[in-house]
Short mmCIF file of C-alpha atoms in Angstrom, two decimals:
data_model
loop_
_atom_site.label_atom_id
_atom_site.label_comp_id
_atom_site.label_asym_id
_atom_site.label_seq_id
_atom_site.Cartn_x
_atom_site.Cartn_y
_atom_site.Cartn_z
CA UNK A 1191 4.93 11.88 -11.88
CA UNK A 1192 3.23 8.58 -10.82
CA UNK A 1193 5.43 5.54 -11.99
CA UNK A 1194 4.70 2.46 -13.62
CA UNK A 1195 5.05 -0.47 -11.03
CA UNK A 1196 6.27 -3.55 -11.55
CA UNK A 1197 4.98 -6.52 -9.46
CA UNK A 1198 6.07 -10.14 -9.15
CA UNK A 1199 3.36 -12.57 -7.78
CA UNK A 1200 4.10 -15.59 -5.56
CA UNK A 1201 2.01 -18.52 -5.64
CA UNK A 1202 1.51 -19.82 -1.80
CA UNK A 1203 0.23 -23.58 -1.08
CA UNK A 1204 0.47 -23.83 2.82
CA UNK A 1205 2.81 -21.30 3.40
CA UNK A 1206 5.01 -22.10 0.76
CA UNK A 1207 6.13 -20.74 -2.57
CA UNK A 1208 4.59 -23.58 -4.95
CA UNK A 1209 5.79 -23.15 -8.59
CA UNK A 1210 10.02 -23.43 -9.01
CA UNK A 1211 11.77 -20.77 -8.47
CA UNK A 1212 15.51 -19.99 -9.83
CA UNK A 1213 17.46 -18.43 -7.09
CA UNK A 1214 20.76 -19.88 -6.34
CA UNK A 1215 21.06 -17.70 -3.00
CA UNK A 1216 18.09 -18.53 -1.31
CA UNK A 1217 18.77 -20.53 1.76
CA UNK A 1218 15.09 -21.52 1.01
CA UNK A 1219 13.20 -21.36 -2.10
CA UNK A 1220 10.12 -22.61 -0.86
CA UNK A 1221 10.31 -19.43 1.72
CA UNK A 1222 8.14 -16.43 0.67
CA UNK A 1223 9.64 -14.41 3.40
CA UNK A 1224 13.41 -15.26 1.66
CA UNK A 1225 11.77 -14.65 -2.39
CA UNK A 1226 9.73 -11.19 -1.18
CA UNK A 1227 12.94 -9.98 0.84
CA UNK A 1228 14.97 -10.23 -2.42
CA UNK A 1229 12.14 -8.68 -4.76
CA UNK A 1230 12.04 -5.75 -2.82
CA UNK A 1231 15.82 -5.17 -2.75
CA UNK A 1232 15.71 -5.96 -6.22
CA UNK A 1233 13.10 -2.70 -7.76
CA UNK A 1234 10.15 -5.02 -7.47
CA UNK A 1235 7.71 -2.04 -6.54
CA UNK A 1236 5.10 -4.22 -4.58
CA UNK A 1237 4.16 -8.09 -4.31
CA UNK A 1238 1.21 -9.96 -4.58
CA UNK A 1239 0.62 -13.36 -2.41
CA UNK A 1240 -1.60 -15.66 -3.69
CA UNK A 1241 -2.65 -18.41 -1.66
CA UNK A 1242 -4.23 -21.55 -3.78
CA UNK A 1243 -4.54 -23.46 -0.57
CA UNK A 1244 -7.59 -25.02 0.12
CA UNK A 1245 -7.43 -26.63 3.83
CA UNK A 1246 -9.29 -26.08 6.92
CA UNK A 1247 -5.79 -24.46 8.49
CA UNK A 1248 -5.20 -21.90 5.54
CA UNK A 1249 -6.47 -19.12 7.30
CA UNK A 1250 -4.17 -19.38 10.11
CA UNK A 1251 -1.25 -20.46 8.06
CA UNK A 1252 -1.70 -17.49 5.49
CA UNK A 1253 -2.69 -15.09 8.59
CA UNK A 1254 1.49 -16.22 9.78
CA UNK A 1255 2.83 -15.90 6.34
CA UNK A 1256 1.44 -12.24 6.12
CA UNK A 1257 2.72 -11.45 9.61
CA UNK A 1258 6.21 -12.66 9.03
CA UNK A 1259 6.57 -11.11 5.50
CA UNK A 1260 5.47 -7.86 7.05
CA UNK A 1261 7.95 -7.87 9.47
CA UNK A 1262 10.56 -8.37 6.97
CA UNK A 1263 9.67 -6.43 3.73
CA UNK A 1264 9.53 -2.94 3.45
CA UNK A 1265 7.49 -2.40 0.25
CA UNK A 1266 3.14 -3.11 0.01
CA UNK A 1267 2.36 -6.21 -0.38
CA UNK A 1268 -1.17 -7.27 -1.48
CA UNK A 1269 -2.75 -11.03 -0.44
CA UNK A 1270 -5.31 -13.15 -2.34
CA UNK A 1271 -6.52 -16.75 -3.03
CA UNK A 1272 -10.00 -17.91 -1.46
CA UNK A 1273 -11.13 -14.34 0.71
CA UNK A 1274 -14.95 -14.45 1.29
CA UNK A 1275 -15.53 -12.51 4.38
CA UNK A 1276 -15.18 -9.17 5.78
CA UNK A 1277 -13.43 -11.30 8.87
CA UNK A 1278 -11.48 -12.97 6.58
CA UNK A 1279 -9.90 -9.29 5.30
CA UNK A 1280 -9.69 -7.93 9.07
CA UNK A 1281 -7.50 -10.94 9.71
CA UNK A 1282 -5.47 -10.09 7.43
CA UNK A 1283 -4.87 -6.30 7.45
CA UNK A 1284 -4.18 -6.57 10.96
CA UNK A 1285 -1.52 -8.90 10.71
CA UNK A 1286 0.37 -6.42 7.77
CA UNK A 1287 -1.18 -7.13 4.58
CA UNK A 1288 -1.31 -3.69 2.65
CA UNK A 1289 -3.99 -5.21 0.22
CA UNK A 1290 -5.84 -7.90 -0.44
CA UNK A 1291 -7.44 -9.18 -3.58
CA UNK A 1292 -10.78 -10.73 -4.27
CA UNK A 1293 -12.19 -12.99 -7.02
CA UNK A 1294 -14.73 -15.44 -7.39
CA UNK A 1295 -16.61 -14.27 -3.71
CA UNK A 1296 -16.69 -10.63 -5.35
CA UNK A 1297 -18.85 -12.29 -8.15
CA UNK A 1298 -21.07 -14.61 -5.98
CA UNK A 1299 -21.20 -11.78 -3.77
CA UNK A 1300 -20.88 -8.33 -5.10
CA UNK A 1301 -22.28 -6.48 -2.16
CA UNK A 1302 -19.20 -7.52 -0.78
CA UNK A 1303 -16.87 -5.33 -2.21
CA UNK A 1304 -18.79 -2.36 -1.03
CA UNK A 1305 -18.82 -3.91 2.08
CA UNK A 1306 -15.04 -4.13 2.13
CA UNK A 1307 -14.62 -0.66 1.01
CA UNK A 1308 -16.53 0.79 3.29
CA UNK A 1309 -14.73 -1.02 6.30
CA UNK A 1310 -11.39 -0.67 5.12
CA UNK A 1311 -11.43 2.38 2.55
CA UNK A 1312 -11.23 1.49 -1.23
CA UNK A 1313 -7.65 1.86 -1.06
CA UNK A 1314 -7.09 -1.65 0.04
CA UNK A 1315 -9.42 -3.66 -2.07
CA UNK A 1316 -8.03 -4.94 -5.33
CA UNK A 1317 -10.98 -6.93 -7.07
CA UNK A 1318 -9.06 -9.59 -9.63
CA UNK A 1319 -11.09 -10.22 -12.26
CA UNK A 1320 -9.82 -13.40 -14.77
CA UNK A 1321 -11.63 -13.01 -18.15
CA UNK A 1322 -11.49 -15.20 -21.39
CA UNK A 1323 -12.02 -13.90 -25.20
CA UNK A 1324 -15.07 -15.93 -26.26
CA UNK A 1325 -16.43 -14.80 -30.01
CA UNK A 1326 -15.08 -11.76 -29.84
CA UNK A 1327 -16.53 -10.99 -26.34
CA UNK A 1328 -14.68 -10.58 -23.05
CA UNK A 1329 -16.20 -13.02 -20.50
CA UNK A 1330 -15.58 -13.43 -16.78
CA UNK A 1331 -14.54 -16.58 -15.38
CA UNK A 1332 -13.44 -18.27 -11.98
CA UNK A 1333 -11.90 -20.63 -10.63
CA UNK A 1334 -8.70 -19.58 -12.86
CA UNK A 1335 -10.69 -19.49 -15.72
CA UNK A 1336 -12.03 -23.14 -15.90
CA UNK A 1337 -15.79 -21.84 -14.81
CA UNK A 1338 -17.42 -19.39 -17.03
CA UNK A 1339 -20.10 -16.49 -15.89
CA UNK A 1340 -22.25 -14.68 -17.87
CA UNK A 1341 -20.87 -11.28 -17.04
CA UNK A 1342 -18.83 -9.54 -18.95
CA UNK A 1343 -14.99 -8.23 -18.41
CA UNK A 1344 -16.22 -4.42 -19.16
CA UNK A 1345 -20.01 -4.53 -17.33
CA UNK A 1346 -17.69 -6.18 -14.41
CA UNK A 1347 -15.25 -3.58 -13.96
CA UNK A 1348 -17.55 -1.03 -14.41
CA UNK A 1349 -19.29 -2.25 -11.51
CA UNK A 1350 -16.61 -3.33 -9.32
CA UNK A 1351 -15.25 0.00 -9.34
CA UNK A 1352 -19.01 1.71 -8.58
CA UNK A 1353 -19.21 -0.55 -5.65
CA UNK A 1354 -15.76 0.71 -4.17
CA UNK A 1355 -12.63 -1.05 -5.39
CA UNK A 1356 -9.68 0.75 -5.22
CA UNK A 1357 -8.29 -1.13 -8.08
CA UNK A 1358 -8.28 -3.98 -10.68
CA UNK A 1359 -6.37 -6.66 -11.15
CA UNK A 1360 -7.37 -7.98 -14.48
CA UNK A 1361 -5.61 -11.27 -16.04
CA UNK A 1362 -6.14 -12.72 -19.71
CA UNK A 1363 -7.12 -16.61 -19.54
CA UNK A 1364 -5.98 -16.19 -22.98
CA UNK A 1365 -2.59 -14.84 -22.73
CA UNK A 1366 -1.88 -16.36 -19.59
CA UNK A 1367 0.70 -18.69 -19.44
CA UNK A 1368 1.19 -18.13 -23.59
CA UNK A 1369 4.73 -15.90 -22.82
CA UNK A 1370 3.05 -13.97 -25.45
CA UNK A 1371 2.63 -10.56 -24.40
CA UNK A 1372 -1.20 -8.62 -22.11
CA UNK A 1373 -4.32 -8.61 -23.38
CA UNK A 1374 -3.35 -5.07 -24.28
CA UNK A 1375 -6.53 -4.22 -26.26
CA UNK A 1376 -8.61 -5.00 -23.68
CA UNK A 1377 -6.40 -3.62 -21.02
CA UNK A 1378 -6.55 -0.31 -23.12
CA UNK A 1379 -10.19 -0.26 -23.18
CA UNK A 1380 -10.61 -0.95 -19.46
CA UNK A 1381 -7.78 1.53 -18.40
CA UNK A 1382 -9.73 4.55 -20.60
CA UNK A 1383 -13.31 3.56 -19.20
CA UNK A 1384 -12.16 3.37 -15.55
CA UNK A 1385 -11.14 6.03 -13.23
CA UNK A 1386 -9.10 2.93 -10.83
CA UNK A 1387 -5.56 2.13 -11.89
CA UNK A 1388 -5.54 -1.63 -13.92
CA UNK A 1389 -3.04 -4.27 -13.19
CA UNK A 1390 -2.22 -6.13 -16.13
CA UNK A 1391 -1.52 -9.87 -15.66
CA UNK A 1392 -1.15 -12.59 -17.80
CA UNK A 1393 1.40 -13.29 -20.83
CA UNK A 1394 4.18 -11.35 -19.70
CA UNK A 1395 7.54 -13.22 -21.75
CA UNK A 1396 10.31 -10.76 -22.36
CA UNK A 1397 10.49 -6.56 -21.56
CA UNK A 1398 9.10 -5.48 -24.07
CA UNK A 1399 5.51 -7.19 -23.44
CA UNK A 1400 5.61 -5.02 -19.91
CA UNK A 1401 6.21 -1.73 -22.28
CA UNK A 1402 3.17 -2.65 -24.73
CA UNK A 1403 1.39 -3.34 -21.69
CA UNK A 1404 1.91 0.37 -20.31
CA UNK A 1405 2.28 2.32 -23.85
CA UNK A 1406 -0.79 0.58 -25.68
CA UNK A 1407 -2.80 -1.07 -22.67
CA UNK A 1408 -2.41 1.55 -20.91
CA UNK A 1409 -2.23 -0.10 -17.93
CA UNK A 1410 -0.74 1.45 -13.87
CA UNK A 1411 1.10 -1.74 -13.10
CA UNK A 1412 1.86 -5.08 -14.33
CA UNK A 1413 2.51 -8.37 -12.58
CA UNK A 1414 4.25 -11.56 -13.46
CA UNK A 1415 5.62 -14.53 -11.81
CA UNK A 1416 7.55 -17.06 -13.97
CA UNK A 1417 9.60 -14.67 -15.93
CA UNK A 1418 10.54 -13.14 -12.74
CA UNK A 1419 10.63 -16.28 -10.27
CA UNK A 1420 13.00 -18.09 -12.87
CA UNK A 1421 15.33 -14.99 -14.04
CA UNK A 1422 14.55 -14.77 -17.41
CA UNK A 1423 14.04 -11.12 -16.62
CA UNK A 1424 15.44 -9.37 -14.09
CA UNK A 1425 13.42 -6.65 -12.50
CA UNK A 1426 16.43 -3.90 -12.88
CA UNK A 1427 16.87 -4.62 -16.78
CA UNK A 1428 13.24 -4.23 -17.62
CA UNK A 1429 13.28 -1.34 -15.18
CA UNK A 1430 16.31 0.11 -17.44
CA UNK A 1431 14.72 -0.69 -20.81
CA UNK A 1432 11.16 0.89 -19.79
CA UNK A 1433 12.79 4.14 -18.86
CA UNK A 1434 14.63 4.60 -22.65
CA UNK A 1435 11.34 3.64 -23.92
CA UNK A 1436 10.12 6.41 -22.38
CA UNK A 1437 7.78 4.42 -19.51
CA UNK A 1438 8.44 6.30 -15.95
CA UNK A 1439 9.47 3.63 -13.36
CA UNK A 1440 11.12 4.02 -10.02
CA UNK A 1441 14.82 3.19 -10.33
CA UNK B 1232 15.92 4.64 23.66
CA UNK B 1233 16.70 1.18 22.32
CA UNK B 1234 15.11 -2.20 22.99
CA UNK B 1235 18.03 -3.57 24.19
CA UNK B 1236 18.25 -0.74 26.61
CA UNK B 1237 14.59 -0.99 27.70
CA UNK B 1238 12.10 -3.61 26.97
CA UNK B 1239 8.23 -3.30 26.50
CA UNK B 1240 6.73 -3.81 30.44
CA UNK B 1241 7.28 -0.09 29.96
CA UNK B 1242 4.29 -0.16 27.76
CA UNK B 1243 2.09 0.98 31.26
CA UNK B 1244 1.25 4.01 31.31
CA UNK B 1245 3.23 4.47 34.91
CA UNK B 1246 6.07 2.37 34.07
CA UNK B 1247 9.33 3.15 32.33
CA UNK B 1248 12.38 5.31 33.35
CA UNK B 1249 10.64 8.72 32.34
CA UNK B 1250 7.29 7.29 32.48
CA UNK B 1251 6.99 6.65 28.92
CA UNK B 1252 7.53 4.09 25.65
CA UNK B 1253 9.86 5.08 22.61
CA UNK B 1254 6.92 5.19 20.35
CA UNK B 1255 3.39 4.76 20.51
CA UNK B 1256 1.27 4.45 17.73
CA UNK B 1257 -2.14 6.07 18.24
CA UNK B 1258 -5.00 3.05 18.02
CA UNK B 1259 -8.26 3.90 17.22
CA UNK B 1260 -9.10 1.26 14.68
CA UNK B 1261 -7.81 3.04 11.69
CA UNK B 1262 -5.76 1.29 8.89
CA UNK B 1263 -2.55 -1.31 8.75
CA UNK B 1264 -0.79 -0.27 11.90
CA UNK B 1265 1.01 -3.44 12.10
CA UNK B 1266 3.39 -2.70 9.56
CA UNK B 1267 4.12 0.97 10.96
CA UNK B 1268 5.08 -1.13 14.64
CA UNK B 1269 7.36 -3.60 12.39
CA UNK B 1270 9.09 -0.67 10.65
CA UNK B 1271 9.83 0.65 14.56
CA UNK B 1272 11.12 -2.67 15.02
CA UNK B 1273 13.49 -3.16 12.26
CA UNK B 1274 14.64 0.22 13.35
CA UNK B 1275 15.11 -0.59 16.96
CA UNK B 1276 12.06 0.77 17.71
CA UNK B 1277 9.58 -0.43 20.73
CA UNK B 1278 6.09 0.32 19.79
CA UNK B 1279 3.42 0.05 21.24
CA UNK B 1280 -0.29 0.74 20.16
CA UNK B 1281 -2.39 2.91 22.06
CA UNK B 1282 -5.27 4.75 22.48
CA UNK B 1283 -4.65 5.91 26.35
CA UNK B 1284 -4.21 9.52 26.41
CA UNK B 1285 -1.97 9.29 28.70
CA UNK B 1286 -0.15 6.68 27.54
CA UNK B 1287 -0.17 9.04 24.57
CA UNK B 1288 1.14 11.74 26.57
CA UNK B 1289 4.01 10.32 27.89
CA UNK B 1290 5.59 8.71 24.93
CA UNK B 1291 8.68 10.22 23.36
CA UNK B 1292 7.40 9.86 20.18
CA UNK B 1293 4.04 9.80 18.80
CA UNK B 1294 2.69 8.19 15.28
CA UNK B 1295 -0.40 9.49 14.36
CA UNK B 1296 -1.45 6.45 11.47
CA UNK B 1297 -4.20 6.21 9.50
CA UNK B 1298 -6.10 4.90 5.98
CA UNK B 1299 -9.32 4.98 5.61
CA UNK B 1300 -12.54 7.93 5.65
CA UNK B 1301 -12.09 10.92 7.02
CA UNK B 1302 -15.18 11.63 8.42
CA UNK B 1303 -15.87 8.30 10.33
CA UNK B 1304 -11.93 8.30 11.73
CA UNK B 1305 -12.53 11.63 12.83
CA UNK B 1306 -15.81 10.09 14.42
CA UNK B 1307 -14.01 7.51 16.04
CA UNK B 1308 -11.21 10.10 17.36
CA UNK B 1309 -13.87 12.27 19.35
CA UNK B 1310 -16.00 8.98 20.34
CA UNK B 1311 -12.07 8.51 22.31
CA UNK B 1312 -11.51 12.31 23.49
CA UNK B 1313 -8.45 11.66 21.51
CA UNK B 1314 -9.28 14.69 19.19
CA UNK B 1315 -8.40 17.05 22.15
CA UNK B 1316 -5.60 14.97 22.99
CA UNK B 1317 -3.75 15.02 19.88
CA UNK B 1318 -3.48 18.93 19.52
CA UNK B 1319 -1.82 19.67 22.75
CA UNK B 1320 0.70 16.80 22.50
CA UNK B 1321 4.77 18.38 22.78
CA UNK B 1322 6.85 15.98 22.01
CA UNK B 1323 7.30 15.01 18.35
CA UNK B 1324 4.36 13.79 16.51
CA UNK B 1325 3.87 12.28 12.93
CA UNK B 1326 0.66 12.05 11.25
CA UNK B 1327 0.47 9.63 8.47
CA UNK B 1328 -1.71 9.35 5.33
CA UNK B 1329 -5.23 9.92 6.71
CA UNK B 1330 -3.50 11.00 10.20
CA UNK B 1331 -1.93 13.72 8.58
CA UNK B 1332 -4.83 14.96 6.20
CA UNK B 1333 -6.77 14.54 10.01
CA UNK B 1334 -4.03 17.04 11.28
CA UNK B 1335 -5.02 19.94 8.81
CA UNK B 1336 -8.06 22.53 9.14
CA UNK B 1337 -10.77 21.00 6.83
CA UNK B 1338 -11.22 18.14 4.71
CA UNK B 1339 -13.34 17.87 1.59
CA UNK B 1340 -13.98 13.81 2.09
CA UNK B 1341 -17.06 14.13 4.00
CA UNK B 1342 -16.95 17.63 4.54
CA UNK B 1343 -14.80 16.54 7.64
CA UNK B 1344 -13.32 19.25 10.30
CA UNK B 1345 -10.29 18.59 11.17
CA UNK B 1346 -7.90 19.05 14.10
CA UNK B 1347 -6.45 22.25 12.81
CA UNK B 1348 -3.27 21.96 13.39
CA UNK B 1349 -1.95 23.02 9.80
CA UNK B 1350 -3.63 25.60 8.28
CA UNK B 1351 -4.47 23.79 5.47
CA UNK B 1352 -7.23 22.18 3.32
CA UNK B 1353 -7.61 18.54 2.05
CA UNK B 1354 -9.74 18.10 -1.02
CA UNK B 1355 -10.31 15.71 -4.16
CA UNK B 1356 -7.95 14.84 -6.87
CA UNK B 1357 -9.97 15.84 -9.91
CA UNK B 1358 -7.60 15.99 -13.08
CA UNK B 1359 -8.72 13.46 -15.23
CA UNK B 1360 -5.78 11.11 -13.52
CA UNK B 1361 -6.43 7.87 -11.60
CA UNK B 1362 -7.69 8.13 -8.25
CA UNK B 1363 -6.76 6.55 -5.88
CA UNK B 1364 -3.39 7.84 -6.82
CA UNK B 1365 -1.52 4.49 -6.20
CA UNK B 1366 2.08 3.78 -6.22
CA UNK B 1367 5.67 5.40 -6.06
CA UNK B 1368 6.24 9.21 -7.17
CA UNK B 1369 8.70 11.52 -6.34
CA UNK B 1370 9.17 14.28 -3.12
CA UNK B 1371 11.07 17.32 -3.54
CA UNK B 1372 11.68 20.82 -2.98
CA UNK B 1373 12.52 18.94 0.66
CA UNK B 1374 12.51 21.54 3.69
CA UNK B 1375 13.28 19.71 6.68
CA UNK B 1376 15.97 17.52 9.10
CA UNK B 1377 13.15 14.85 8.29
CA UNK B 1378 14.91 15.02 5.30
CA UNK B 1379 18.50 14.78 5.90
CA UNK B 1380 20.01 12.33 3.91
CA UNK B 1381 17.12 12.04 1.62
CA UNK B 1382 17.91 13.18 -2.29
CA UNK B 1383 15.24 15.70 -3.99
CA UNK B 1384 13.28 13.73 -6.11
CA UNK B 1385 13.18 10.65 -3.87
CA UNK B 1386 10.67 8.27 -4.64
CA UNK B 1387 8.21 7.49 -1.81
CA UNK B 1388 5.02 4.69 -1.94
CA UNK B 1389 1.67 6.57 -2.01
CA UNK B 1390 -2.02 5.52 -1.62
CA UNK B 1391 -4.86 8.85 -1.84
CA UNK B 1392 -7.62 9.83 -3.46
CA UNK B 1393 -7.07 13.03 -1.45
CA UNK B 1394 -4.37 15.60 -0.67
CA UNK B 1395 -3.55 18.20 0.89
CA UNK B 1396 -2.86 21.69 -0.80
CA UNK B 1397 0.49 23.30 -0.86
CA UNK B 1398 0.79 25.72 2.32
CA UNK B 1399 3.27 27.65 4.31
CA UNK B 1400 4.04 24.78 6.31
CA UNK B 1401 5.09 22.37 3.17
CA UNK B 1402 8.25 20.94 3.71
CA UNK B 1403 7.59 18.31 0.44
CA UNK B 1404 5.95 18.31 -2.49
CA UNK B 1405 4.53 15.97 -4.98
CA UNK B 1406 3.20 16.21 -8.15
CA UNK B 1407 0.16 14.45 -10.04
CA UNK B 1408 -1.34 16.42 -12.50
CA UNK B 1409 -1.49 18.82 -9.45
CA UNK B 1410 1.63 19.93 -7.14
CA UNK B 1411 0.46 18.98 -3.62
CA UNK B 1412 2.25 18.75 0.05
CA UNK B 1413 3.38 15.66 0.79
CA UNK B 1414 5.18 16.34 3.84
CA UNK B 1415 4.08 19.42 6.29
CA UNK B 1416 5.49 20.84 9.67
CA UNK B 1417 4.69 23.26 12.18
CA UNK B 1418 6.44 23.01 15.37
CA UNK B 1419 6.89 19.80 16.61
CA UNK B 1420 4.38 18.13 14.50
CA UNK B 1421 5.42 16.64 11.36
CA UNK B 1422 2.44 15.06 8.64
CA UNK B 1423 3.52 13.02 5.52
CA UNK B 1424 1.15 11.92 2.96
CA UNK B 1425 3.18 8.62 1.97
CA UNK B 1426 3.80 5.69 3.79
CA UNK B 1427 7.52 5.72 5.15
CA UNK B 1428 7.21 2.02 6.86
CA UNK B 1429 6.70 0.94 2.96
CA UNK B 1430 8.53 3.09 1.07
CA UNK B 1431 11.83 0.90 1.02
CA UNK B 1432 15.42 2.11 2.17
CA UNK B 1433 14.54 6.01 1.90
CA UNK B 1434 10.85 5.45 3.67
CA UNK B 1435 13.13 3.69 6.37
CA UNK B 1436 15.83 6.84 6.78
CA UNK B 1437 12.69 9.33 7.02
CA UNK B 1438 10.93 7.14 9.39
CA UNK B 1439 14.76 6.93 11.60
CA UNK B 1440 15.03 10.55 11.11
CA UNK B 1441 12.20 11.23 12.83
CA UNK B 1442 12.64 8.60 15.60
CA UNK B 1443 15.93 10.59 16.37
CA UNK B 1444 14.68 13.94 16.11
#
């Protein structure tokens, strides 16, 4: 049976890990290489890179970080943060990347998923979508959820996933950040309308938020990064606690 | 051989000691080979890519890689000749993903032909489950020395919307909502369905397994 994965995501500025991170044996926290190499010794069952870099040299320096990561790390790995191109993507699936994950240019420019998906195969497209609860109705937004759209979450997904993605990456503007558990009634109704797997993101705070997230949201994966990047859960435990809830993980 | 022993200007195709690299990795624009040529490396491994037949030929070991569509890899295999290649290769040969679906008699994604090596078929998940199918599951029922040192029930990273049905040559199976191959054999050509350069520790001791066989 298909497990439940469990997926820390690193925040990259310049080729560094931005946000703190609580590891007392890293030579270097601000390393990705150093952070990924321990998550995947550690159960995490992929990673996702995202790159909030905005400078003229990012492509380069993210096109390195992706090469040295894959030369290191021995689970997938999927890369975001700022992709627009089908150039940008070749980039960086030839340099190792497993995955990468689109945003805001999949909204400006939908065609571009199918684009993607037909270049690459819908196996390595993850379309992120970042949606806030306004009145009671699920609303897309960018630029990490500062910019509204008038699409909505459901319409969205529905679409991506028509125009190729191989899966979603879906993150609560309300949860996020709250350490108060998914979005897991909206994650439920996306995961039962959509034949992709859903990545839940956003509000993960202690295990048993990732075991809602799987038992009612129904979701294939979920990601975090603080609870994980500072310790508060470590990736075995919740591992340990999901299987005696009855959630299958690999262990 | 190891890289200490002999380094990559053997990567000509009339170079080298027996005429031949460690490992190639066949190249015709298909998928994220980089990461199969890093998992050589961490192994030892030279690699090199290649889509010279007789570069091909005279490697010790060949990696047949692939994600993608079938149909318009297979197009890009005959656009090389390297569909006739492939089949009459003798030294050991390991079709990955796509590369192995490629390897069997006929698949369903765009009612594709394949090389026909195993006498099998490749068609649709349709079970109500996810597809792509994406993520770690389990191999057992394990039937080969690619195996040795592997426990049934190993888990193993996977990314398909398509698999190949159980057959005479299975030497691994999977289940999702279905029981499917995900590793195959006949003679000296091996095919597994998951990806062994990112399937951790065990992915690594399959990948060295076959390296050494």
């Amino acid at each position: 049976m298909l497990t439940k994965r469990i997926i820390p995501c690193l925040d990259i500025k310049d080729g560094r890990t931005v946000k703190g991170v609580n590891f007392v044996n890293l030579r270097d926290a601000g390393d990705p290489v150093e952070l990924a190499k321990i998550y995947a010794t550690s159960g995490a069952d992929e990673l996702v890179f995202l790159d909030i870099s905005a400078t003229e040299e990012k492509r380069k320096t993210l096109a390195n970080l992706v090469r040295r990561v894959a030369e290191k790390v021995n689970i997938p790995f999927t890369v975001g943060g700022g992709i627009s191109s089908v150039e940008d993507v070749d980039i960086l699936l030839k340099n190792g990347a497993d995955k990468v994950s689109i945003n805001s240019s999949a909204v400006k420019n939908p065609d571009l998923i199918n684009q993607l998906s037909a270049k690459f195969g819908s196996q390595c497209i993850t379309v992120a979508i970042d949606a806030k609860q306004i009145n009671g109705e699920w609303m897309v937004h960018l630029v990490g959820g500062k910019v509204p759209t008038d699409l909505n979450l459901f319409q969205w997904a529905k679409e991506v996933e028509e125009r190729g993605a191989g899966e979603i990456l879906f993150t609560s503007m309300n949860n996020d950040g709250t350490k108060a558990g998914f979005a897991n009634e909206a994650l439920a109704v996306l995961s039962s309308a959509l034949k992709i797997p859903i990545i839940a993101s956003g509000g993960a705070g202690n295990m048993q938020h990732f075991t809602d997230a799987f038992k009612i949201g129904k979701a294939d994966a979920a990601l975090a990064a603080s609870v994980f990047h500072f310790k508060e859960i470590e990736i075995k435990d919740l591992k340990e606690e999901l299987r005696e809830n009855g959630v299958e993980v690999r262990l | 051989m190891r890289i200490s022993e002999k380094e990559i200007e053997t990567s000509s195709p009339f170079g080298g000691v027996r005429g031949g690299v460690d490992l190639v990795i066949i190249d015709y624009g298909a998928g994220n080979i980089q990461s199969l040529k890093f998992a050589a490396k961490r192994l030892g491994y030279n690699a090199i890519l290649s889509s010279d037949a007789e570069e091909i030929r005279l490697a010790d070991k060949v990696i047949f890689p692939g994600v993608g569509e079938a149909s318009s890899a297979m197009k890009m295999l005959k656009k090389t000749g390297l569909d006739k290649v492939i089949p009459t290769l003798k030294q050991p040969v390991l079709g990955i993903c796509l590369g192995m679906q490629l390897m069997c008699d006929y698949c369903e994604e765009g009612d594709t032909k394949g090389l026909g090596i195993f006498k099998a078929e490749v068609v649709k998940f349709n079970n109500g489950l996810k597809v792509p199918q994406i993520g770690w599951n389990r191999i057992f029922d394990l039937k080969s020395k690619l195996f040795e040192g592997i426990s049934e029930q190993e888990f193993v990273y996977l990314v398909h919307s398509f698999y190949v049905k159980e057959c005479e040559e299975t030497i691994a199976s999977t289940n999702y909502g279905v029981e499917y191959t995900s590793a195959i054999q006949k003679d000296n050509f091996y095919g597994v369905q998951f990806h062994p350069e990112k399937s951790s520790d065990a992915g690594e001791k399959i990948l060295k397994n076959f390296l050494e066989s």
